[in-house]
CSV table of N, CA and C in Angstrom, one decimal:
chain,number,residue,atom,x,y,z
A,1,MET,N,0.8,-1.2,0.0
A,1,MET,CA,0.0,0.0,0.0
A,1,MET,C,0.9,1.2,0.0
A,2,TYR,N,0.5,2.2,-0.7
A,2,TYR,CA,1.2,3.5,-0.9
A,2,TYR,C,0.9,4.4,0.3
A,3,HIS,N,1.9,5.0,0.9
A,3,HIS,CA,1.7,6.0,1.9
A,3,HIS,C,2.4,7.3,1.5
A,4,ASN,N,1.7,8.4,1.6
A,4,ASN,CA,2.3,9.6,1.1
A,4,ASN,C,3.5,10.1,1.9
A,5,LEU,N,4.3,10.9,1.3
A,5,LEU,CA,5.5,11.4,1.9
A,5,LEU,C,5.3,12.1,3.2
A,6,GLU,N,4.2,12.9,3.3
A,6,GLU,CA,4.0,13.6,4.6
A,6,GLU,C,3.7,12.6,5.7
A,7,LEU,N,3.0,11.6,5.5
A,7,LEU,CA,2.7,10.6,6.6
A,7,LEU,C,4.0,9.9,7.0
A,8,ARG,N,4.8,9.5,6.0
A,8,ARG,CA,6.1,8.9,6.3
A,8,ARG,C,7.0,9.8,7.2
A,9,GLU,N,7.0,11.0,6.8
A,9,GLU,CA,7.9,12.0,7.6
A,9,GLU,C,7.3,12.1,9.0
A,10,LYS,N,6.0,12.2,9.2
A,10,LYS,CA,5.4,12.3,10.5
A,10,LYS,C,5.7,11.1,11.4
A,11,VAL,N,5.6,9.9,10.8
A,11,VAL,CA,5.8,8.7,11.5
A,11,VAL,C,7.3,8.6,11.9
A,12,ILE,N,8.2,8.9,11.0
A,12,ILE,CA,9.6,8.8,11.4
A,12,ILE,C,10.0,9.9,12.4
A,13,ASP,N,9.4,11.0,12.3
A,13,ASP,CA,9.7,12.1,13.3
A,13,ASP,C,9.2,11.6,14.7
A,14,TYR,N,8.0,11.0,14.7
A,14,TYR,CA,7.4,10.5,16.0
A,14,TYR,C,8.3,9.5,16.6
A,15,VAL,N,8.8,8.6,15.8
A,15,VAL,CA,9.7,7.5,16.3
A,15,VAL,C,11.0,8.0,16.8
A,16,GLU,N,11.6,8.9,16.0
A,16,GLU,CA,12.9,9.5,16.4
A,16,GLU,C,12.8,10.3,17.6
A,17,ASN,N,11.7,11.0,17.8
A,17,ASN,CA,11.6,12.0,19.0
A,17,ASN,C,11.0,11.4,20.2
A,18,LYS,N,9.9,10.7,20.0
A,18,LYS,CA,9.1,10.3,21.2
A,18,LYS,C,9.2,8.9,21.6
A,19,GLY,N,8.9,8.0,20.7
A,19,GLY,CA,8.7,6.7,21.2
A,19,GLY,C,8.9,5.5,20.3
A,20,SER,N,8.1,4.5,20.6
A,20,SER,CA,8.3,3.2,20.0
A,20,SER,C,7.6,3.1,18.7
A,21,VAL,N,8.1,2.1,18.0
A,21,VAL,CA,7.6,1.8,16.7
A,21,VAL,C,6.1,1.2,16.8
A,22,THR,N,5.9,0.5,17.8
A,22,THR,CA,4.6,-0.1,18.0
A,22,THR,C,3.5,0.9,18.3
A,23,LYS,N,3.8,1.9,19.1
A,23,LYS,CA,2.9,3.0,19.3
A,23,LYS,C,2.6,3.8,18.0
A,24,ALA,N,3.7,4.1,17.3
A,24,ALA,CA,3.6,4.8,16.1
A,24,ALA,C,2.7,4.1,15.1
A,25,SER,N,2.9,2.8,15.0
A,25,SER,CA,2.0,2.0,14.1
A,25,SER,C,0.6,2.0,14.5
A,26,ARG,N,0.3,2.0,15.8
A,26,ARG,CA,-1.1,2.1,16.2
A,26,ARG,C,-1.7,3.5,15.9
A,27,ILE,N,-0.9,4.5,16.2
A,27,ILE,CA,-1.4,5.9,16.1
A,27,ILE,C,-1.7,6.3,14.6
A,28,PHE,N,-0.7,5.9,13.8
A,28,PHE,CA,-0.8,6.3,12.4
A,28,PHE,C,-1.4,5.3,11.4
A,29,GLY,N,-1.7,4.1,12.0
A,29,GLY,CA,-2.3,3.0,11.2
A,29,GLY,C,-1.4,2.5,10.1
A,30,VAL,N,-0.1,2.3,10.4
A,30,VAL,CA,0.9,1.8,9.5
A,30,VAL,C,1.5,0.6,10.1
A,31,SER,N,1.9,-0.4,9.3
A,31,SER,CA,2.5,-1.6,9.8
A,31,SER,C,3.8,-1.3,10.4
A,32,ARG,N,4.2,-2.1,11.4
A,32,ARG,CA,5.6,-1.9,11.9
A,32,ARG,C,6.7,-2.2,10.9
A,33,ALA,N,6.4,-3.2,10.0
A,33,ALA,CA,7.4,-3.5,9.0
A,33,ALA,C,7.7,-2.3,8.1
A,34,SER,N,6.6,-1.6,7.8
A,34,SER,CA,6.8,-0.4,6.9
A,34,SER,C,7.6,0.6,7.7
A,35,ILE,N,7.4,0.8,8.9
A,35,ILE,CA,8.1,1.8,9.7
A,35,ILE,C,9.6,1.4,9.8
A,36,TYR,N,9.9,0.2,10.0
A,36,TYR,CA,11.3,-0.3,10.1
A,36,TYR,C,12.0,-0.1,8.7
A,37,ARG,N,11.2,-0.4,7.7
A,37,ARG,CA,11.8,-0.1,6.3
A,37,ARG,C,12.1,1.3,6.1
A,38,TRP,N,11.2,2.2,6.5
A,38,TRP,CA,11.4,3.7,6.4
A,38,TRP,C,12.6,4.1,7.2
A,39,LEU,N,12.8,3.5,8.3
A,39,LEU,CA,13.9,3.9,9.2
A,39,LEU,C,15.3,3.6,8.6
A,40,THR,N,15.3,2.6,7.8
A,40,THR,CA,16.6,2.2,7.1
A,40,THR,C,16.9,3.0,5.9
A,41,ARG,N,15.9,3.6,5.3
A,41,ARG,CA,16.1,4.3,4.0
A,41,ARG,C,16.7,5.7,4.3
A,42,GLU,N,17.5,6.1,3.3
A,42,GLU,CA,18.1,7.5,3.4
A,42,GLU,C,17.1,8.5,3.0
A,43,ASN,N,16.3,8.2,1.9
A,43,ASN,CA,15.4,9.2,1.4
A,43,ASN,C,14.0,8.5,1.4
A,44,LEU,N,13.0,9.2,2.0
A,44,LEU,CA,11.7,8.7,2.1
A,44,LEU,C,10.8,8.8,0.9
A,45,LYS,N,11.3,9.5,-0.1
A,45,LYS,CA,10.5,9.7,-1.3
A,45,LYS,C,10.3,8.4,-2.0
A,46,PRO,N,9.1,8.2,-2.7
A,46,PRO,CA,8.9,6.9,-3.3
A,46,PRO,C,9.9,6.7,-4.5
A,47,THR,N,10.2,5.5,-4.6
A,47,THR,CA,11.2,5.1,-5.7
A,47,THR,C,10.4,4.9,-7.0
A,48,ILE,N,11.0,5.3,-8.1
A,48,ILE,CA,10.4,5.2,-9.4
A,48,ILE,C,11.1,4.1,-10.2
A,49,VAL,N,10.4,3.1,-10.7
A,49,VAL,CA,11.0,2.1,-11.5
A,49,VAL,C,11.0,2.6,-12.9
A,50,LYS,N,12.2,2.7,-13.5
A,50,LYS,CA,12.3,3.2,-14.8
A,50,LYS,C,12.1,2.1,-15.9
A,51,TYR,N,12.6,0.9,-15.6
A,51,TYR,CA,12.5,-0.2,-16.6
A,51,TYR,C,12.5,-1.5,-15.8
A,52,ARG,N,11.5,-2.3,-16.1
A,52,ARG,CA,11.5,-3.6,-15.5
A,52,ARG,C,12.0,-4.7,-16.5
A,53,HIS,N,12.9,-5.5,-16.1
A,53,HIS,CA,13.5,-6.5,-17.0
A,53,HIS,C,12.4,-7.6,-17.2
A,54,ARG,N,12.2,-7.9,-18.4
A,54,ARG,CA,11.2,-8.9,-18.8
A,54,ARG,C,12.0,-10.2,-19.2
A,55,LYS,N,11.5,-11.3,-18.8
A,55,LYS,CA,12.1,-12.5,-19.1
A,55,LYS,C,11.9,-13.0,-20.5
A,56,LEU,N,10.7,-12.6,-21.1
A,56,LEU,CA,10.3,-13.1,-22.4
A,56,LEU,C,10.7,-12.1,-23.4
A,57,ASN,N,11.4,-12.5,-24.4
A,57,ASN,CA,11.8,-11.6,-25.5
A,57,ASN,C,10.8,-11.7,-26.6
A,58,TRP,N,10.0,-10.6,-26.8
A,58,TRP,CA,8.9,-10.6,-27.7
A,58,TRP,C,9.3,-10.8,-29.2
A,59,SER,N,10.4,-10.3,-29.6
A,59,SER,CA,10.9,-10.4,-30.9
A,59,SER,C,11.2,-11.9,-31.2
A,60,ALA,N,11.8,-12.6,-30.3
A,60,ALA,CA,12.1,-14.0,-30.5
A,60,ALA,C,10.9,-14.8,-30.5
A,61,LEU,N,9.9,-14.4,-29.7
A,61,LEU,CA,8.6,-15.1,-29.7
A,61,LEU,C,7.9,-14.9,-31.0
A,62,TYR,N,8.0,-13.7,-31.6
A,62,TYR,CA,7.3,-13.5,-32.9
A,62,TYR,C,8.0,-14.3,-33.9
A,63,ARG,N,9.3,-14.4,-33.9
A,63,ARG,CA,10.0,-15.2,-34.9
A,63,ARG,C,9.6,-16.7,-34.7
A,64,ASP,N,9.5,-17.1,-33.5
A,64,ASP,CA,9.1,-18.5,-33.3
A,64,ASP,C,7.7,-18.8,-33.8
A,65,VAL,N,6.8,-17.8,-33.6
A,65,VAL,CA,5.4,-18.0,-34.2
A,65,VAL,C,5.5,-18.2,-35.7
A,66,ILE,N,6.3,-17.4,-36.3
A,66,ILE,CA,6.4,-17.5,-37.8
A,66,ILE,C,7.0,-18.8,-38.2
A,67,GLU,N,8.1,-19.2,-37.5
A,67,GLU,CA,8.7,-20.5,-37.9
A,67,GLU,C,7.9,-21.7,-37.5
A,68,ASN,N,7.3,-21.7,-36.4
A,68,ASN,CA,6.5,-22.8,-35.9
A,68,ASN,C,5.1,-22.4,-35.5
A,69,PRO,N,4.2,-22.3,-36.5
A,69,PRO,CA,2.9,-21.8,-36.3
A,69,PRO,C,2.0,-22.8,-35.6
A,70,ASP,N,2.3,-24.0,-35.6
A,70,ASP,CA,1.5,-25.1,-35.0
A,70,ASP,C,1.8,-25.4,-33.5
A,71,ASP,N,2.8,-24.8,-33.0
A,71,ASP,CA,3.2,-25.1,-31.6
A,71,ASP,C,2.1,-24.6,-30.6
A,72,LYS,N,1.9,-25.4,-29.6
A,72,LYS,CA,0.9,-25.0,-28.5
A,72,LYS,C,1.5,-24.1,-27.6
A,73,LEU,N,0.7,-23.4,-26.8
A,73,LEU,CA,1.2,-22.4,-25.8
A,73,LEU,C,2.1,-23.0,-24.8
A,74,ILE,N,1.8,-24.2,-24.3
A,74,ILE,CA,2.6,-24.9,-23.3
A,74,ILE,C,4.0,-25.2,-23.9
A,75,GLU,N,4.1,-25.6,-25.2
A,75,GLU,CA,5.4,-25.9,-25.8
A,75,GLU,C,6.2,-24.6,-25.9
A,76,ARG,N,5.6,-23.5,-26.3
A,76,ARG,CA,6.3,-22.2,-26.3
A,76,ARG,C,6.7,-21.8,-25.0
A,77,ALA,N,5.9,-22.0,-24.0
A,77,ALA,CA,6.2,-21.6,-22.6
A,77,ALA,C,7.5,-22.4,-22.1
A,78,ASN,N,7.5,-23.6,-22.4
A,78,ASN,CA,8.6,-24.5,-22.0
A,78,ASN,C,9.9,-24.1,-22.8
A,79,LYS,N,9.7,-23.7,-24.0
A,79,LYS,CA,10.8,-23.3,-24.9
A,79,LYS,C,11.5,-22.0,-24.4
A,80,PHE,N,10.7,-21.1,-23.9
A,80,PHE,CA,11.2,-19.8,-23.5
A,80,PHE,C,11.4,-19.7,-22.0
A,81,GLY,N,11.0,-20.7,-21.2
A,81,GLY,CA,11.2,-20.8,-19.8
A,81,GLY,C,10.2,-19.8,-19.0
A,82,VAL,N,9.0,-19.7,-19.5
A,82,VAL,CA,8.0,-18.8,-18.8
A,82,VAL,C,6.8,-19.6,-18.7
A,83,THR,N,5.7,-18.9,-18.1
A,83,THR,CA,4.5,-19.6,-17.9
A,83,THR,C,3.6,-19.4,-19.1
A,84,VAL,N,2.5,-20.3,-19.2
A,84,VAL,CA,1.6,-20.2,-20.2
A,84,VAL,C,0.9,-18.8,-20.2
A,85,PRO,N,0.4,-18.3,-19.0
A,85,PRO,CA,-0.2,-16.9,-19.1
A,85,PRO,C,0.7,-15.8,-19.6
A,86,ALA,N,2.1,-16.0,-19.4
A,86,ALA,CA,3.0,-15.0,-19.9
A,86,ALA,C,3.0,-15.0,-21.5
A,87,ILE,N,2.9,-16.2,-22.0
A,87,ILE,CA,2.8,-16.3,-23.5
A,87,ILE,C,1.5,-15.7,-24.0
A,88,SER,N,0.4,-16.1,-23.3
A,88,SER,CA,-0.9,-15.6,-23.7
A,88,SER,C,-1.0,-14.1,-23.6
A,89,TYR,N,-0.4,-13.5,-22.5
A,89,TYR,CA,-0.4,-12.0,-22.4
A,89,TYR,C,0.4,-11.4,-23.5
A,90,ALA,N,1.6,-12.0,-23.8
A,90,ALA,CA,2.4,-11.4,-24.9
A,90,ALA,C,1.7,-11.5,-26.2
A,91,PHE,N,1.0,-12.6,-26.5
A,91,PHE,CA,0.2,-12.7,-27.7
A,91,PHE,C,-0.9,-11.6,-27.8
A,92,LYS,N,-1.5,-11.4,-26.7
A,92,LYS,CA,-2.6,-10.4,-26.6
A,92,LYS,C,-2.0,-9.0,-26.9
A,93,ARG,N,-0.9,-8.7,-26.3
A,93,ARG,CA,-0.3,-7.4,-26.5
A,93,ARG,C,0.3,-7.2,-27.9
A,94,MET,N,0.7,-8.3,-28.5
A,94,MET,CA,1.2,-8.3,-29.9
A,94,MET,C,0.1,-8.4,-30.9
A,95,LYS,N,-1.1,-8.6,-30.5
A,95,LYS,CA,-2.3,-8.8,-31.3
A,95,LYS,C,-2.2,-10.0,-32.2
A,96,ILE,N,-1.7,-11.1,-31.6
A,96,ILE,CA,-1.6,-12.4,-32.3
A,96,ILE,C,-2.8,-13.2,-31.8
A,97,THR,N,-3.7,-13.6,-32.7
A,97,THR,CA,-4.9,-14.4,-32.3
A,97,THR,C,-4.6,-15.8,-32.6
A,98,ARG,N,-5.5,-16.7,-32.1
A,98,ARG,CA,-5.3,-18.1,-32.4
A,98,ARG,C,-5.7,-18.4,-33.8
A,99,LYS,N,-5.1,-19.4,-34.3
A,99,LYS,CA,-5.3,-19.8,-35.7
A,99,LYS,C,-6.7,-20.2,-36.0
A,100,LYS,N,-7.3,-19.6,-37.0
A,100,LYS,CA,-8.7,-19.9,-37.4
A,100,LYS,C,-8.8,-21.0,-38.4
A,101,THR,N,-9.8,-21.8,-38.4
A,101,THR,CA,-10.0,-22.8,-39.5
A,101,THR,C,-11.0,-22.2,-40.5
A,102,VAL,N,-10.7,-22.5,-41.7
A,102,VAL,CA,-11.5,-21.9,-42.8
A,102,VAL,C,-12.6,-23.0,-43.1
A,103,THR,N,-13.9,-22.6,-43.1
A,103,THR,CA,-15.0,-23.5,-43.4
A,103,THR,C,-15.5,-23.1,-44.8
A,104,LEU,N,-15.8,-24.1,-45.6
A,104,LEU,CA,-16.3,-23.8,-46.9
A,104,LEU,C,-17.7,-24.0,-47.1
């Protein structure tokens, strides 16, 4: 759960000046684990994640779909070392739909 910077500063100020972490957690409604984490940090501002490393390489997946169009999702998941929902999510984002059969 996200706590704003003002609350974090109030809690840390309370703990450093007056008292215990347990009392601060009861007064401000914040878990003790959060307070202990905030005490160890240099800067209380929220961290911004610039880039998350993804395990699945979408360009390699796209090449694999072109080369092996009949592979099942589970086979692709095992090949790339990810879960079936990860492959399904990538297909959805890449706008790759399942193969349709043509009826005459």
